[in-house]
Amino acid sequence: MSFNKSKILSKAIDPVGIIIGSVVILTWLFCLFYLLNWQIDYSNIITYLFIFVQTHLYTGLFITAHDAMHGTVSKQKNINSFFGRLTAFLFAFNFYDYLLRKHHMHHNHVASHDDPDYHESGKFWLWYWNFIKSYITIKQLILITVSLQLLKLVFPLENLLLFWVLPSILSTFQLFYFGTYIPHRNDAHNNNQHKSGTLQKNHLWAFLSCYFFGYHYEHHDAPGIPWWRLWQTK
């Protein structure tokens, strides 16, 4: 590739990763608290804009956890793991160590029978269903159910469903479609070493769609580069 990997990797371990991860977490928390107290008006287009924003922030939580899986949030292992565990848990009570094992299976066996993110049918809904099943656990569903029952004692149930539950579900579609399905969906990518496709260059759309992870070949080629520098590899 034409970019200087060593230069970008050296930057990937600076404190900026901690700052960006913190901004994602705090923005998500602030927006969630605000929206759980917001007066819902379905005739107001801002309601739907808020759902989009909260979905994108949920995706940001998962992307931060993903970066931690590659050790790029912080060069300090304990701090990196803290961010990974926190953001994974905030994203619908996922468990970091479980996700870590699954994700590295994906990188080691991309687009193969041993890849937990891949489905050979290539059919969107069947693939998505298998993708979700491989990550959701009973413990996770119990925690979501109990938390919803407790939170509705404090916040309106309608707000919880609209701004806490729904965006987390929509975010799984965003992550799956742009980060898994599109990059690995057909055999046309099998002629490259990472069996991965990539978005055409448009940095704004790449960020809005999935924090630059549409640049998927580039991620597989240099997994030690955090999401906020991934555009530089394009």
mmCIF file of C-alpha atoms in Angstrom:
data_model
loop_
_atom_site.group_PDB
_atom_site.id
_atom_site.type_symbol
_atom_site.label_atom_id
_atom_site.label_comp_id
_atom_site.label_asym_id
_atom_site.label_seq_id
_atom_site.Cartn_x
_atom_site.Cartn_y
_atom_site.Cartn_z
ATOM 1 C CA MET A 1 0.000 0.000 0.000
ATOM 2 C CA SER A 2 1.091 3.600 -0.627
ATOM 3 C CA PHE A 3 0.843 4.943 2.935
ATOM 4 C CA ASN A 4 3.491 4.698 5.638
ATOM 5 C CA LYS A 5 2.136 2.099 8.066
ATOM 6 C CA SER A 6 4.846 2.566 10.669
ATOM 7 C CA LYS A 7 4.176 6.306 10.847
ATOM 8 C CA ILE A 8 0.439 5.827 11.344
ATOM 9 C CA LEU A 9 0.935 2.990 13.827
ATOM 10 C CA SER A 10 3.257 5.140 15.910
ATOM 11 C CA LYS A 11 0.482 7.719 16.146
ATOM 12 C CA ALA A 12 -2.095 5.056 16.985
ATOM 13 C CA ILE A 13 -0.771 4.644 20.518
ATOM 14 C CA ASP A 14 -0.793 8.318 21.553
ATOM 15 C CA PRO A 15 -3.239 9.751 24.164
ATOM 16 C CA VAL A 16 -5.646 10.880 21.439
ATOM 17 C CA GLY A 17 -7.251 7.426 21.510
ATOM 18 C CA ILE A 18 -8.212 7.869 25.171
ATOM 19 C CA ILE A 19 -9.595 11.342 24.498
ATOM 20 C CA ILE A 20 -11.659 10.219 21.503
ATOM 21 C CA GLY A 21 -12.953 7.154 23.350
ATOM 22 C CA SER A 22 -13.951 9.354 26.293
ATOM 23 C CA VAL A 23 -15.733 11.827 24.010
ATOM 24 C CA VAL A 24 -17.765 9.002 22.425
ATOM 25 C CA ILE A 25 -18.785 7.616 25.827
ATOM 26 C CA LEU A 26 -19.641 10.983 27.391
ATOM 27 C CA THR A 27 -21.556 12.182 24.316
ATOM 28 C CA TRP A 28 -23.588 8.974 24.298
ATOM 29 C CA LEU A 29 -24.362 9.336 28.021
ATOM 30 C CA PHE A 30 -25.294 13.010 27.742
ATOM 31 C CA CYS A 31 -27.575 12.432 24.733
ATOM 32 C CA LEU A 32 -29.203 9.403 26.347
ATOM 33 C CA PHE A 33 -29.965 11.233 29.596
ATOM 34 C CA TYR A 34 -31.324 14.212 27.671
ATOM 35 C CA LEU A 35 -33.492 12.079 25.403
ATOM 36 C CA LEU A 36 -34.865 9.943 28.233
ATOM 37 C CA ASN A 37 -36.289 13.178 29.661
ATOM 38 C CA TRP A 38 -37.354 14.662 26.322
ATOM 39 C CA GLN A 39 -41.004 15.211 25.429
ATOM 40 C CA ILE A 40 -41.605 12.964 22.430
ATOM 41 C CA ASP A 41 -43.458 14.467 19.488
ATOM 42 C CA TYR A 42 -43.864 12.105 16.529
ATOM 43 C CA SER A 43 -44.869 14.985 14.268
ATOM 44 C CA ASN A 44 -41.494 16.629 14.854
ATOM 45 C CA ILE A 45 -38.742 15.515 12.483
ATOM 46 C CA ILE A 46 -36.180 16.143 15.249
ATOM 47 C CA THR A 47 -37.493 13.042 17.014
ATOM 48 C CA TYR A 48 -36.267 10.890 14.139
ATOM 49 C CA LEU A 49 -33.023 12.844 13.886
ATOM 50 C CA PHE A 50 -32.383 12.074 17.566
ATOM 51 C CA ILE A 51 -32.919 8.360 16.874
ATOM 52 C CA PHE A 52 -30.343 8.554 14.084
ATOM 53 C CA VAL A 53 -27.850 10.407 16.295
ATOM 54 C CA GLN A 54 -28.258 7.960 19.155
ATOM 55 C CA THR A 55 -27.881 5.015 16.756
ATOM 56 C CA HIS A 56 -24.644 6.497 15.435
ATOM 57 C CA LEU A 57 -23.364 7.005 18.984
ATOM 58 C CA TYR A 58 -24.202 3.388 19.847
ATOM 59 C CA THR A 59 -22.137 2.364 16.838
ATOM 60 C CA GLY A 60 -19.363 4.570 18.183
ATOM 61 C CA LEU A 61 -19.428 2.645 21.461
ATOM 62 C CA PHE A 62 -18.952 -0.631 19.635
ATOM 63 C CA ILE A 63 -16.252 0.793 17.373
ATOM 64 C CA THR A 64 -14.366 1.963 20.477
ATOM 65 C CA ALA A 65 -14.646 -1.536 21.958
ATOM 66 C CA HIS A 66 -13.431 -2.885 18.621
ATOM 67 C CA ASP A 67 -10.400 -0.587 18.671
ATOM 68 C CA ALA A 68 -9.600 -1.825 22.167
ATOM 69 C CA MET A 69 -9.617 -5.379 20.786
ATOM 70 C CA HIS A 70 -6.733 -4.289 18.566
ATOM 71 C CA GLY A 71 -4.992 -2.412 21.376
ATOM 72 C CA THR A 72 -5.360 1.006 19.769
ATOM 73 C CA VAL A 73 -7.293 2.976 22.393
ATOM 74 C CA SER A 74 -4.259 3.169 24.674
ATOM 75 C CA LYS A 75 -0.757 1.714 24.757
ATOM 76 C CA GLN A 76 -1.406 0.995 28.454
ATOM 77 C CA LYS A 77 -2.955 -2.466 28.423
ATOM 78 C CA ASN A 78 -5.109 -1.972 31.534
ATOM 79 C CA ILE A 79 -6.498 1.343 30.279
ATOM 80 C CA ASN A 80 -7.123 -0.125 26.839
ATOM 81 C CA SER A 81 -8.988 -3.091 28.378
ATOM 82 C CA PHE A 82 -10.995 -0.747 30.620
ATOM 83 C CA PHE A 83 -12.277 1.185 27.623
ATOM 84 C CA GLY A 84 -13.017 -2.045 25.786
ATOM 85 C CA ARG A 85 -14.962 -3.566 28.665
ATOM 86 C CA LEU A 86 -16.859 -0.361 29.430
ATOM 87 C CA THR A 87 -17.972 0.392 25.868
ATOM 88 C CA ALA A 88 -18.866 -3.242 25.165
ATOM 89 C CA PHE A 89 -21.001 -3.343 28.310
ATOM 90 C CA LEU A 90 -22.713 -0.038 27.515
ATOM 91 C CA PHE A 91 -23.573 -1.463 24.108
ATOM 92 C CA ALA A 92 -26.442 -3.684 25.290
ATOM 93 C CA PHE A 93 -24.407 -5.488 27.974
ATOM 94 C CA ASN A 94 -21.907 -7.189 25.692
ATOM 95 C CA PHE A 95 -18.926 -8.870 27.330
ATOM 96 C CA TYR A 96 -15.563 -7.732 26.033
ATOM 97 C CA ASP A 97 -13.603 -10.966 26.460
ATOM 98 C CA TYR A 98 -16.248 -12.921 24.556
ATOM 99 C CA LEU A 99 -16.281 -10.353 21.739
ATOM 100 C CA LEU A 100 -12.477 -10.278 21.693
ATOM 101 C CA ARG A 101 -12.218 -14.007 21.092
ATOM 102 C CA LYS A 102 -14.854 -13.922 18.352
ATOM 103 C CA HIS A 103 -13.354 -10.912 16.610
ATOM 104 C CA HIS A 104 -9.881 -12.357 16.378
ATOM 105 C CA MET A 105 -11.399 -15.531 14.940
ATOM 106 C CA HIS A 106 -12.835 -13.290 12.237
ATOM 107 C CA HIS A 107 -9.436 -11.784 11.463
ATOM 108 C CA ASN A 108 -7.645 -15.126 11.517
ATOM 109 C CA HIS A 109 -10.208 -16.980 9.387
ATOM 110 C CA VAL A 110 -11.845 -14.225 7.350
ATOM 111 C CA ALA A 111 -14.702 -15.285 5.057
ATOM 112 C CA SER A 112 -14.284 -18.975 5.899
ATOM 113 C CA HIS A 113 -16.197 -21.662 7.780
ATOM 114 C CA ASP A 114 -14.318 -20.712 10.963
ATOM 115 C CA ASP A 115 -15.219 -17.025 10.688
ATOM 116 C CA PRO A 116 -18.088 -16.287 13.152
ATOM 117 C CA ASP A 117 -19.005 -13.120 11.209
ATOM 118 C CA TYR A 118 -19.386 -14.876 7.851
ATOM 119 C CA HIS A 119 -22.248 -16.815 6.263
ATOM 120 C CA GLU A 120 -21.641 -18.588 2.992
ATOM 121 C CA SER A 121 -25.238 -18.109 1.768
ATOM 122 C CA GLY A 122 -24.592 -14.416 1.110
ATOM 123 C CA LYS A 123 -28.287 -13.756 1.915
ATOM 124 C CA PHE A 124 -28.725 -10.639 4.009
ATOM 125 C CA TRP A 125 -31.387 -11.732 6.525
ATOM 126 C CA LEU A 126 -30.076 -15.256 7.000
ATOM 127 C CA TRP A 127 -26.564 -13.908 7.423
ATOM 128 C CA TYR A 128 -27.734 -11.192 9.846
ATOM 129 C CA TRP A 129 -29.697 -13.696 11.928
ATOM 130 C CA ASN A 130 -26.685 -15.994 12.247
ATOM 131 C CA PHE A 131 -24.453 -13.006 12.966
ATOM 132 C CA ILE A 132 -26.691 -11.861 15.826
ATOM 133 C CA LYS A 133 -27.136 -15.376 17.220
ATOM 134 C CA SER A 134 -23.389 -15.852 17.455
ATOM 135 C CA TYR A 135 -23.015 -12.792 19.697
ATOM 136 C CA ILE A 136 -26.152 -12.563 21.845
ATOM 137 C CA THR A 137 -26.073 -14.492 25.130
ATOM 138 C CA ILE A 138 -28.773 -15.435 27.647
ATOM 139 C CA LYS A 139 -26.957 -13.426 30.331
ATOM 140 C CA GLN A 140 -27.084 -10.386 28.084
ATOM 141 C CA LEU A 141 -30.840 -10.722 27.475
ATOM 142 C CA ILE A 142 -31.485 -11.085 31.209
ATOM 143 C CA LEU A 143 -29.485 -7.940 31.971
ATOM 144 C CA ILE A 144 -31.360 -5.970 29.304
ATOM 145 C CA THR A 145 -34.739 -7.133 30.656
ATOM 146 C CA VAL A 146 -33.923 -6.405 34.296
ATOM 147 C CA SER A 147 -32.400 -3.016 33.448
ATOM 148 C CA LEU A 148 -35.456 -2.008 31.421
ATOM 149 C CA GLN A 149 -37.753 -2.881 34.327
ATOM 150 C CA LEU A 150 -35.649 -0.807 36.726
ATOM 151 C CA LEU A 151 -35.132 2.142 34.395
ATOM 152 C CA LYS A 152 -38.830 2.486 33.650
ATOM 153 C CA LEU A 153 -39.309 3.336 37.334
ATOM 154 C CA VAL A 154 -37.332 6.503 36.641
ATOM 155 C CA PHE A 155 -37.849 7.291 32.952
ATOM 156 C CA PRO A 156 -40.888 6.966 30.638
ATOM 157 C CA LEU A 157 -41.039 3.549 28.998
ATOM 158 C CA GLU A 158 -41.719 5.150 25.609
ATOM 159 C CA ASN A 159 -38.474 7.135 25.825
ATOM 160 C CA LEU A 160 -36.533 4.069 26.904
ATOM 161 C CA LEU A 161 -37.820 2.062 23.962
ATOM 162 C CA LEU A 162 -37.299 4.869 21.456
ATOM 163 C CA PHE A 163 -33.896 6.173 22.519
ATOM 164 C CA TRP A 164 -32.263 3.335 24.476
ATOM 165 C CA VAL A 165 -33.538 0.074 22.989
ATOM 166 C CA LEU A 166 -34.326 0.973 19.357
ATOM 167 C CA PRO A 167 -30.984 2.702 18.580
ATOM 168 C CA SER A 168 -29.044 -0.276 19.922
ATOM 169 C CA ILE A 169 -30.962 -2.571 17.559
ATOM 170 C CA LEU A 170 -30.569 -0.216 14.592
ATOM 171 C CA SER A 171 -26.855 0.024 15.354
ATOM 172 C CA THR A 172 -26.460 -3.742 14.905
ATOM 173 C CA PHE A 173 -27.829 -3.304 11.381
ATOM 174 C CA GLN A 174 -25.423 -0.435 10.750
ATOM 175 C CA LEU A 175 -22.448 -2.434 12.009
ATOM 176 C CA PHE A 176 -23.475 -5.573 10.164
ATOM 177 C CA TYR A 177 -24.348 -3.961 6.836
ATOM 178 C CA PHE A 178 -21.386 -1.624 6.468
ATOM 179 C CA GLY A 179 -18.816 -3.527 8.527
ATOM 180 C CA THR A 180 -19.527 -7.143 7.588
ATOM 181 C CA TYR A 181 -22.080 -7.724 4.855
ATOM 182 C CA ILE A 182 -20.902 -5.242 2.230
ATOM 183 C CA PRO A 183 -17.149 -5.936 2.664
ATOM 184 C CA HIS A 184 -17.474 -9.742 2.641
ATOM 185 C CA ARG A 185 -20.688 -10.463 0.772
ATOM 186 C CA ASN A 186 -19.477 -12.015 -2.489
ATOM 187 C CA ASP A 187 -16.683 -14.057 -3.963
ATOM 188 C CA ALA A 188 -15.352 -11.081 -5.903
ATOM 189 C CA HIS A 189 -13.145 -10.259 -2.927
ATOM 190 C CA ASN A 190 -11.582 -13.702 -2.725
ATOM 191 C CA ASN A 191 -8.842 -12.656 -5.119
ATOM 192 C CA ASN A 192 -7.220 -10.424 -2.487
ATOM 193 C CA GLN A 193 -5.319 -11.583 0.563
ATOM 194 C CA HIS A 194 -7.879 -10.296 3.081
ATOM 195 C CA LYS A 195 -11.009 -11.442 1.233
ATOM 196 C CA SER A 196 -12.426 -7.991 1.866
ATOM 197 C CA GLY A 197 -13.903 -5.214 -0.217
ATOM 198 C CA THR A 198 -13.796 -1.499 0.489
ATOM 199 C CA LEU A 199 -15.926 1.607 -0.027
ATOM 200 C CA GLN A 200 -15.046 4.060 -2.736
ATOM 201 C CA LYS A 201 -13.285 7.093 -1.343
ATOM 202 C CA ASN A 202 -15.679 9.528 0.316
ATOM 203 C CA HIS A 203 -14.532 10.276 3.841
ATOM 204 C CA LEU A 204 -17.724 11.988 5.018
ATOM 205 C CA TRP A 205 -19.928 9.083 3.934
ATOM 206 C CA ALA A 206 -17.388 6.584 5.266
ATOM 207 C CA PHE A 207 -17.584 8.220 8.695
ATOM 208 C CA LEU A 208 -21.378 8.573 8.762
ATOM 209 C CA SER A 209 -21.974 5.031 7.551
ATOM 210 C CA CYS A 210 -19.725 3.216 10.026
ATOM 211 C CA TYR A 211 -16.802 5.236 11.403
ATOM 212 C CA PHE A 212 -14.640 4.480 8.342
ATOM 213 C CA PHE A 213 -15.038 0.695 8.650
ATOM 214 C CA GLY A 214 -16.395 0.582 5.132
ATOM 215 C CA TYR A 215 -12.682 0.926 4.334
ATOM 216 C CA HIS A 216 -12.572 -2.699 5.266
ATOM 217 C CA TYR A 217 -9.709 -4.017 3.185
ATOM 218 C CA GLU A 218 -7.587 -1.292 4.723
ATOM 219 C CA HIS A 219 -8.630 -2.340 8.232
ATOM 220 C CA HIS A 220 -7.713 -5.973 7.610
ATOM 221 C CA ASP A 221 -4.451 -4.909 6.021
ATOM 222 C CA ALA A 222 -3.494 -2.741 9.010
ATOM 223 C CA PRO A 223 -5.666 -3.716 12.018
ATOM 224 C CA GLY A 224 -3.439 -1.724 14.383
ATOM 225 C CA ILE A 225 -4.778 1.564 13.033
ATOM 226 C CA PRO A 226 -7.647 3.099 15.079
ATOM 227 C CA TRP A 227 -10.907 4.108 13.405
ATOM 228 C CA TRP A 228 -10.124 7.815 13.551
ATOM 229 C CA ARG A 229 -6.959 7.346 11.444
ATOM 230 C CA LEU A 230 -8.335 4.679 9.120
ATOM 231 C CA TRP A 231 -9.262 7.252 6.471
ATOM 232 C CA GLN A 232 -5.550 7.976 6.042
ATOM 233 C CA THR A 233 -4.986 4.499 4.671
ATOM 234 C CA LYS A 234 -7.438 5.001 1.802
#
